[in-house]
Tab-separated table of C-alpha atoms in Angstrom:
chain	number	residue	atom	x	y	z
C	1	UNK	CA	7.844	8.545	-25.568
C	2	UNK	CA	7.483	12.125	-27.033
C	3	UNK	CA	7.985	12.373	-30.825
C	4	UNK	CA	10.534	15.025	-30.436
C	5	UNK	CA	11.787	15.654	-26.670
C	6	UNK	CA	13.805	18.445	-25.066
C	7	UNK	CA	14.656	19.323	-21.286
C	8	UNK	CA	12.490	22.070	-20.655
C	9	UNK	CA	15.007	24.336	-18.580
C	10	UNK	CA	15.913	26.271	-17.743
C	11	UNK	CA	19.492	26.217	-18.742
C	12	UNK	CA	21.540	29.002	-16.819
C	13	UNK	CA	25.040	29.389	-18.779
C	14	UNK	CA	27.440	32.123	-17.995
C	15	UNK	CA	28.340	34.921	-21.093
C	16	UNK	CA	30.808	33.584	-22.785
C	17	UNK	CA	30.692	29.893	-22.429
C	18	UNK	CA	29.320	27.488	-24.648
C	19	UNK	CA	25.542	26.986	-24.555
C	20	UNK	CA	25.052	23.243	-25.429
C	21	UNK	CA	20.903	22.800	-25.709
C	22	UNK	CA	19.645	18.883	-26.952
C	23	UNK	CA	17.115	16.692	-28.636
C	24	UNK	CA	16.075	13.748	-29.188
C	25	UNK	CA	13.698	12.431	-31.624
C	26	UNK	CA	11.488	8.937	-32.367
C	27	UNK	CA	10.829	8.229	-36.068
C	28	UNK	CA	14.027	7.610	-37.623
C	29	UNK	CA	13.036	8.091	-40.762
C	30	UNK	CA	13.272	12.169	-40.021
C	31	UNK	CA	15.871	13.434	-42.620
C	32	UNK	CA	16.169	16.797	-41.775
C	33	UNK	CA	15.654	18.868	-38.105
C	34	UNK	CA	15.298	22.843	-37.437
C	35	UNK	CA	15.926	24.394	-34.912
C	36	UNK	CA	13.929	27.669	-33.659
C	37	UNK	CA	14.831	30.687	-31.307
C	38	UNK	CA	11.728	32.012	-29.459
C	39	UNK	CA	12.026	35.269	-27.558
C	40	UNK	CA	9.451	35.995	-24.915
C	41	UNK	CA	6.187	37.345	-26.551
C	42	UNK	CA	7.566	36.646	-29.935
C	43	UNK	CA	7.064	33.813	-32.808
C	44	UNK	CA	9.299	31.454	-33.383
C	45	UNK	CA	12.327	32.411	-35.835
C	46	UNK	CA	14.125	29.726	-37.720
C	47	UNK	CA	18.014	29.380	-36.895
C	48	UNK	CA	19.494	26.344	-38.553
C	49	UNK	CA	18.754	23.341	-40.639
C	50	UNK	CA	20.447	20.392	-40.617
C	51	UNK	CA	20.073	17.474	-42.591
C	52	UNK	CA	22.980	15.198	-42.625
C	53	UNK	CA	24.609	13.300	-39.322
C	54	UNK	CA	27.827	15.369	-38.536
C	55	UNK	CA	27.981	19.257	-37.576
C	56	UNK	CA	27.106	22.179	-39.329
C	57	UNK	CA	28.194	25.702	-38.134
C	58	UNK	CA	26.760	29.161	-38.906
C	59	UNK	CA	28.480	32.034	-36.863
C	60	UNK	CA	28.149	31.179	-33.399
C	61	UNK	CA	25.786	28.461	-33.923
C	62	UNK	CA	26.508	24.634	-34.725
C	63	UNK	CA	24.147	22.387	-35.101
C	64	UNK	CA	24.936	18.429	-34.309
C	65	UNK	CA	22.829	15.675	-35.452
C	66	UNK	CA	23.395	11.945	-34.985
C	67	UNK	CA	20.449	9.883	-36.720
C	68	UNK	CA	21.747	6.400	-35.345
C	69	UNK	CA	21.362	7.809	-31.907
C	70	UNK	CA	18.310	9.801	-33.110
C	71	UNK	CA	20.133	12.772	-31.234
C	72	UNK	CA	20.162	16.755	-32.738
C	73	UNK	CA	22.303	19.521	-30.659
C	74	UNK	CA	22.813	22.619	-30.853
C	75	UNK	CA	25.726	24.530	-29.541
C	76	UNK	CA	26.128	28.290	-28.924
C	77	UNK	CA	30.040	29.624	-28.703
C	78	UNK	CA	30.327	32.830	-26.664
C	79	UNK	CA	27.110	32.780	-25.461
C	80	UNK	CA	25.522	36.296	-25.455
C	81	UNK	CA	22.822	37.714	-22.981
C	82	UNK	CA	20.884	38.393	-26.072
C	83	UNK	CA	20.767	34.534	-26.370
C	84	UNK	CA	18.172	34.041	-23.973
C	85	UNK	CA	15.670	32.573	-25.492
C	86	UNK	CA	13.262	29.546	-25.722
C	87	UNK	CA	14.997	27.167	-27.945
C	88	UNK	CA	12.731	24.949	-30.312
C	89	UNK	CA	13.232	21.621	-31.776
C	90	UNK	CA	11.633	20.244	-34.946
C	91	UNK	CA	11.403	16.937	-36.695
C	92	UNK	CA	9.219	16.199	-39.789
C	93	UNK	CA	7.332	13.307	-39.316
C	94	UNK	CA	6.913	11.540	-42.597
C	95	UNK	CA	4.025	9.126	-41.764
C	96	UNK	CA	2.042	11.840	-40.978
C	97	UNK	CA	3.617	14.721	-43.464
C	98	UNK	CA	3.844	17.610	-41.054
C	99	UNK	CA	6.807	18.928	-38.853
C	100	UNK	CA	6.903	18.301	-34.778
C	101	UNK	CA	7.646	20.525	-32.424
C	102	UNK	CA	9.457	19.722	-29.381
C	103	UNK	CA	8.015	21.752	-26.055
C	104	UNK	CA	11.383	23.581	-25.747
C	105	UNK	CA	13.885	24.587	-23.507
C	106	UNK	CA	14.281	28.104	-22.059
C	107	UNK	CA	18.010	29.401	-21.901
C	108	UNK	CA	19.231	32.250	-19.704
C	109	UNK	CA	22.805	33.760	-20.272
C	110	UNK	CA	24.057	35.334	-17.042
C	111	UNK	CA	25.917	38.371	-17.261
S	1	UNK	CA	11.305	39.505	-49.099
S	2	UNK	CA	7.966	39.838	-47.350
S	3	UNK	CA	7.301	37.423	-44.843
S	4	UNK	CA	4.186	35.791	-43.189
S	5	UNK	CA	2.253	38.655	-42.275
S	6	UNK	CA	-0.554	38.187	-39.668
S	7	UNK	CA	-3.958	39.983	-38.633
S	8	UNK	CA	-5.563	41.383	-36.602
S	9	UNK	CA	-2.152	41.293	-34.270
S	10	UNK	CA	-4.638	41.499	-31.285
S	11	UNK	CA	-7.987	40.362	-30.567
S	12	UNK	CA	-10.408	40.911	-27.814
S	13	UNK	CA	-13.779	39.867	-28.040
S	14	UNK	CA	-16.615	38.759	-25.656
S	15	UNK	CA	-17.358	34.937	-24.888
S	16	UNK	CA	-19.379	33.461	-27.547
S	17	UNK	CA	-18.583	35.845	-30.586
S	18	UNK	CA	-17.343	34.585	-33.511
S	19	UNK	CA	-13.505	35.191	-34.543
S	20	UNK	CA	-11.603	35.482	-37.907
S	21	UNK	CA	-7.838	35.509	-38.242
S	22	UNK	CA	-6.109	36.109	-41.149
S	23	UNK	CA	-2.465	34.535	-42.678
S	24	UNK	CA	-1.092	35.705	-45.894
S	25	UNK	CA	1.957	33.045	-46.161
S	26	UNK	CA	5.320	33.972	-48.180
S	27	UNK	CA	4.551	34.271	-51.643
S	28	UNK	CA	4.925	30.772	-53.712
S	29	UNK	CA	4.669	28.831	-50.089
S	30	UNK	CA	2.391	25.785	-51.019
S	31	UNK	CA	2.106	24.574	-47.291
S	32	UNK	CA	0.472	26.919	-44.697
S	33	UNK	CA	0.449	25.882	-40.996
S	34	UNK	CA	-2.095	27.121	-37.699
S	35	UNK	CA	-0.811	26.856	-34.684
S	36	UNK	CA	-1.825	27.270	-30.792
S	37	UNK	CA	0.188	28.370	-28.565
S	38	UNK	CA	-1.112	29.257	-24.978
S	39	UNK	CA	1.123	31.731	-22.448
S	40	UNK	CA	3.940	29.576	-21.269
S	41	UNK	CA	3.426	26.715	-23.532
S	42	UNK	CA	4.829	24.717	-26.105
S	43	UNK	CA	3.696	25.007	-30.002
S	44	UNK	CA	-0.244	23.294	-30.404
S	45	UNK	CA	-0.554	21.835	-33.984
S	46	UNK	CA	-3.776	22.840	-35.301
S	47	UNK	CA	-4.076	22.199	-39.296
S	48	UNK	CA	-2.110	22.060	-42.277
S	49	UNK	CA	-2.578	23.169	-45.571
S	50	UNK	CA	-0.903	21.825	-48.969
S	51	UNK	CA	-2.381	24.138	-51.265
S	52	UNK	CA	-6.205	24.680	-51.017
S	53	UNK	CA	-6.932	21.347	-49.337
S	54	UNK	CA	-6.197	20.678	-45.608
S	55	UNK	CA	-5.018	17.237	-45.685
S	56	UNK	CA	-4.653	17.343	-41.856
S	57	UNK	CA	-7.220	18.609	-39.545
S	58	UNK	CA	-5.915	16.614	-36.321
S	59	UNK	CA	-5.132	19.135	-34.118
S	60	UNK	CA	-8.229	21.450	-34.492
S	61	UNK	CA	-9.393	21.492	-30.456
S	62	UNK	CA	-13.321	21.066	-31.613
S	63	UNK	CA	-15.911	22.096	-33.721
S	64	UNK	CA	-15.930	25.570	-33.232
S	65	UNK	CA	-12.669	25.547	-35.000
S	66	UNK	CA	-12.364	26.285	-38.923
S	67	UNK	CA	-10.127	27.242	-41.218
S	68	UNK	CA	-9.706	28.047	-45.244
S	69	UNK	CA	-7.445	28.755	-47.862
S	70	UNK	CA	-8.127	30.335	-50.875
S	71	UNK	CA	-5.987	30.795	-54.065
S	72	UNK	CA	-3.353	29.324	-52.488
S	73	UNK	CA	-2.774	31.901	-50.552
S	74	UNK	CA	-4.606	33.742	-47.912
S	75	UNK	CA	-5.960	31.483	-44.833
S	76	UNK	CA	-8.625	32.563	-42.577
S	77	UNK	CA	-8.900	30.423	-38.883
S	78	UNK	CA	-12.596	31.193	-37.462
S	79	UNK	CA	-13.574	30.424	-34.369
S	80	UNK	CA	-17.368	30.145	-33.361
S	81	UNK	CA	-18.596	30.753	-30.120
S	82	UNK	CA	-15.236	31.640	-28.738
S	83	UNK	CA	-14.339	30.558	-25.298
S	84	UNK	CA	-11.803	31.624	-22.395
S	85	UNK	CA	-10.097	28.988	-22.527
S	86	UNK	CA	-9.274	29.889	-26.608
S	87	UNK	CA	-7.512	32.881	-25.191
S	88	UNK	CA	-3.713	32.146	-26.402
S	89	UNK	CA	-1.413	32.866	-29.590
S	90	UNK	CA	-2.777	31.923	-33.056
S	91	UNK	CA	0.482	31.656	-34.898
S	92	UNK	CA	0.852	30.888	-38.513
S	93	UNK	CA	3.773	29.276	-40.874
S	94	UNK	CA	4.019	28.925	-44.460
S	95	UNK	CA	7.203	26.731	-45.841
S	96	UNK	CA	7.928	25.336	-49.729
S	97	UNK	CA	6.282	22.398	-48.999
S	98	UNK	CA	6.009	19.221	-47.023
S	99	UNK	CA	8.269	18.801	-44.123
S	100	UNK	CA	10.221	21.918	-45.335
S	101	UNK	CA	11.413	24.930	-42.940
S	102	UNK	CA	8.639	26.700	-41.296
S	103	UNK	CA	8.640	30.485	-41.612
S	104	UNK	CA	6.421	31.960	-39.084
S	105	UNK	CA	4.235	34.889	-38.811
S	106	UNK	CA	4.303	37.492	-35.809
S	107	UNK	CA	0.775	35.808	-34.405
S	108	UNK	CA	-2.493	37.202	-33.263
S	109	UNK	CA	-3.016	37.682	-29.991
S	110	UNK	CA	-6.668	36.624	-28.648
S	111	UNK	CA	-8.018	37.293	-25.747
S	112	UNK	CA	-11.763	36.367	-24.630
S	113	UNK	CA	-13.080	37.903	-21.844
């Protein structure tokens, strides 16, 4: 099993609908999770943090995490064609002191 | 603020020439990150920095592969002998610390021909 795994894509949602994009990670003693917006030919940005199981929301974006299911979302509202993106998951691994990327999954809002 | 900055932002150079790439982190970041990341791919881990000392050096592909830090700040990756197959996105991220938010830099672009 991959430390931190995402369904690559790509994920075709119309504008305006709700993007829902998941994760799912293995150590479960991860306390917090990031997730990252990568346009095409550009580095990663950071988007939200989330550290404690329930939702947190920042504009459009909520982020979901469930640690007993080891499960992080994150959900776009009104999805814009400037959403599409490559969406990036992170975990920090403690027993080895770094953060893990997940491969990603590539969203496409059609007009 | 000023972020990570990056440079050069591209890089061509012949196969088997040496390579330096430079990463000035966000001022007061302890933790300094390389990464990989090859057209169409995922992130590759490549070493980590907690101050001056790399206490991870996993994900460095081979020997050819170094990297510093200095004052706690500036990082240099060098490459030795550089390859086609190094040819990709050399993207570094400085955060607070340990298994804090990564910020990145806008990444060098190297291409060996």
């Amino acid at each position: 099993q991959k430390e931190v795994e995402q369904n690559s894509g790509p994920l075709s949602v119309p504008e305006g609908a709700i993007a829902s994009l998941n994760c799912t990670y293995s150590d479960r003693g991860s306390q917090s999770f990031f997730w990252y917006r990568q346009y095409s030919g550009k580095s990663p940005e950071l988007i939200m943090s989330i550290y404690s199981n329930g939702d947190k929301e920042d504009g459009r974006f909520t982020a979901q995490l469930n640690k007993a299911s080891q499960y992080v979302s994150l959900l776009i509202r009104d999805s814009q064609p400037s959403d599409s993106a490559t969406y990036l998951c992170a975990a920090p691994y403690s027993s080895a002191s770094k953060i893990i990327f997940g491969s990603g999954t590539r969203l496409s809002i059609r007009p | 603020g000023a972020g990570v900055s990056q440079s050069p932002s591209n890089k061509v150079t012949e196969k088997g020439k040496d390579v330096e790439l430079r990463c000035d982190p966000i001022s007061g970041h302890t933790a300094l990150y390389w990464y990989r990341q090859r057209l169409g791919q995922g992130l590759e881990f490549l070493i980590y920095f907690q101050g001056n000392s790399a206490p991870d050096k996993s994900g460095l592909p081979s020997d050819r592969f170094s990297a510093e830090r200095t004052g706690e700040s500036v990082s240099t990756l060098t490459i030795q002998r550089t390859q086609q197959e190094d040819s990709a996105v050399y993207l570094c991220a400085s955060s607070l610390g340990d298994l804090r938010e990564q910020y990145f830099g806008p990444g060098t672009r190297l291409t060996v021909t």
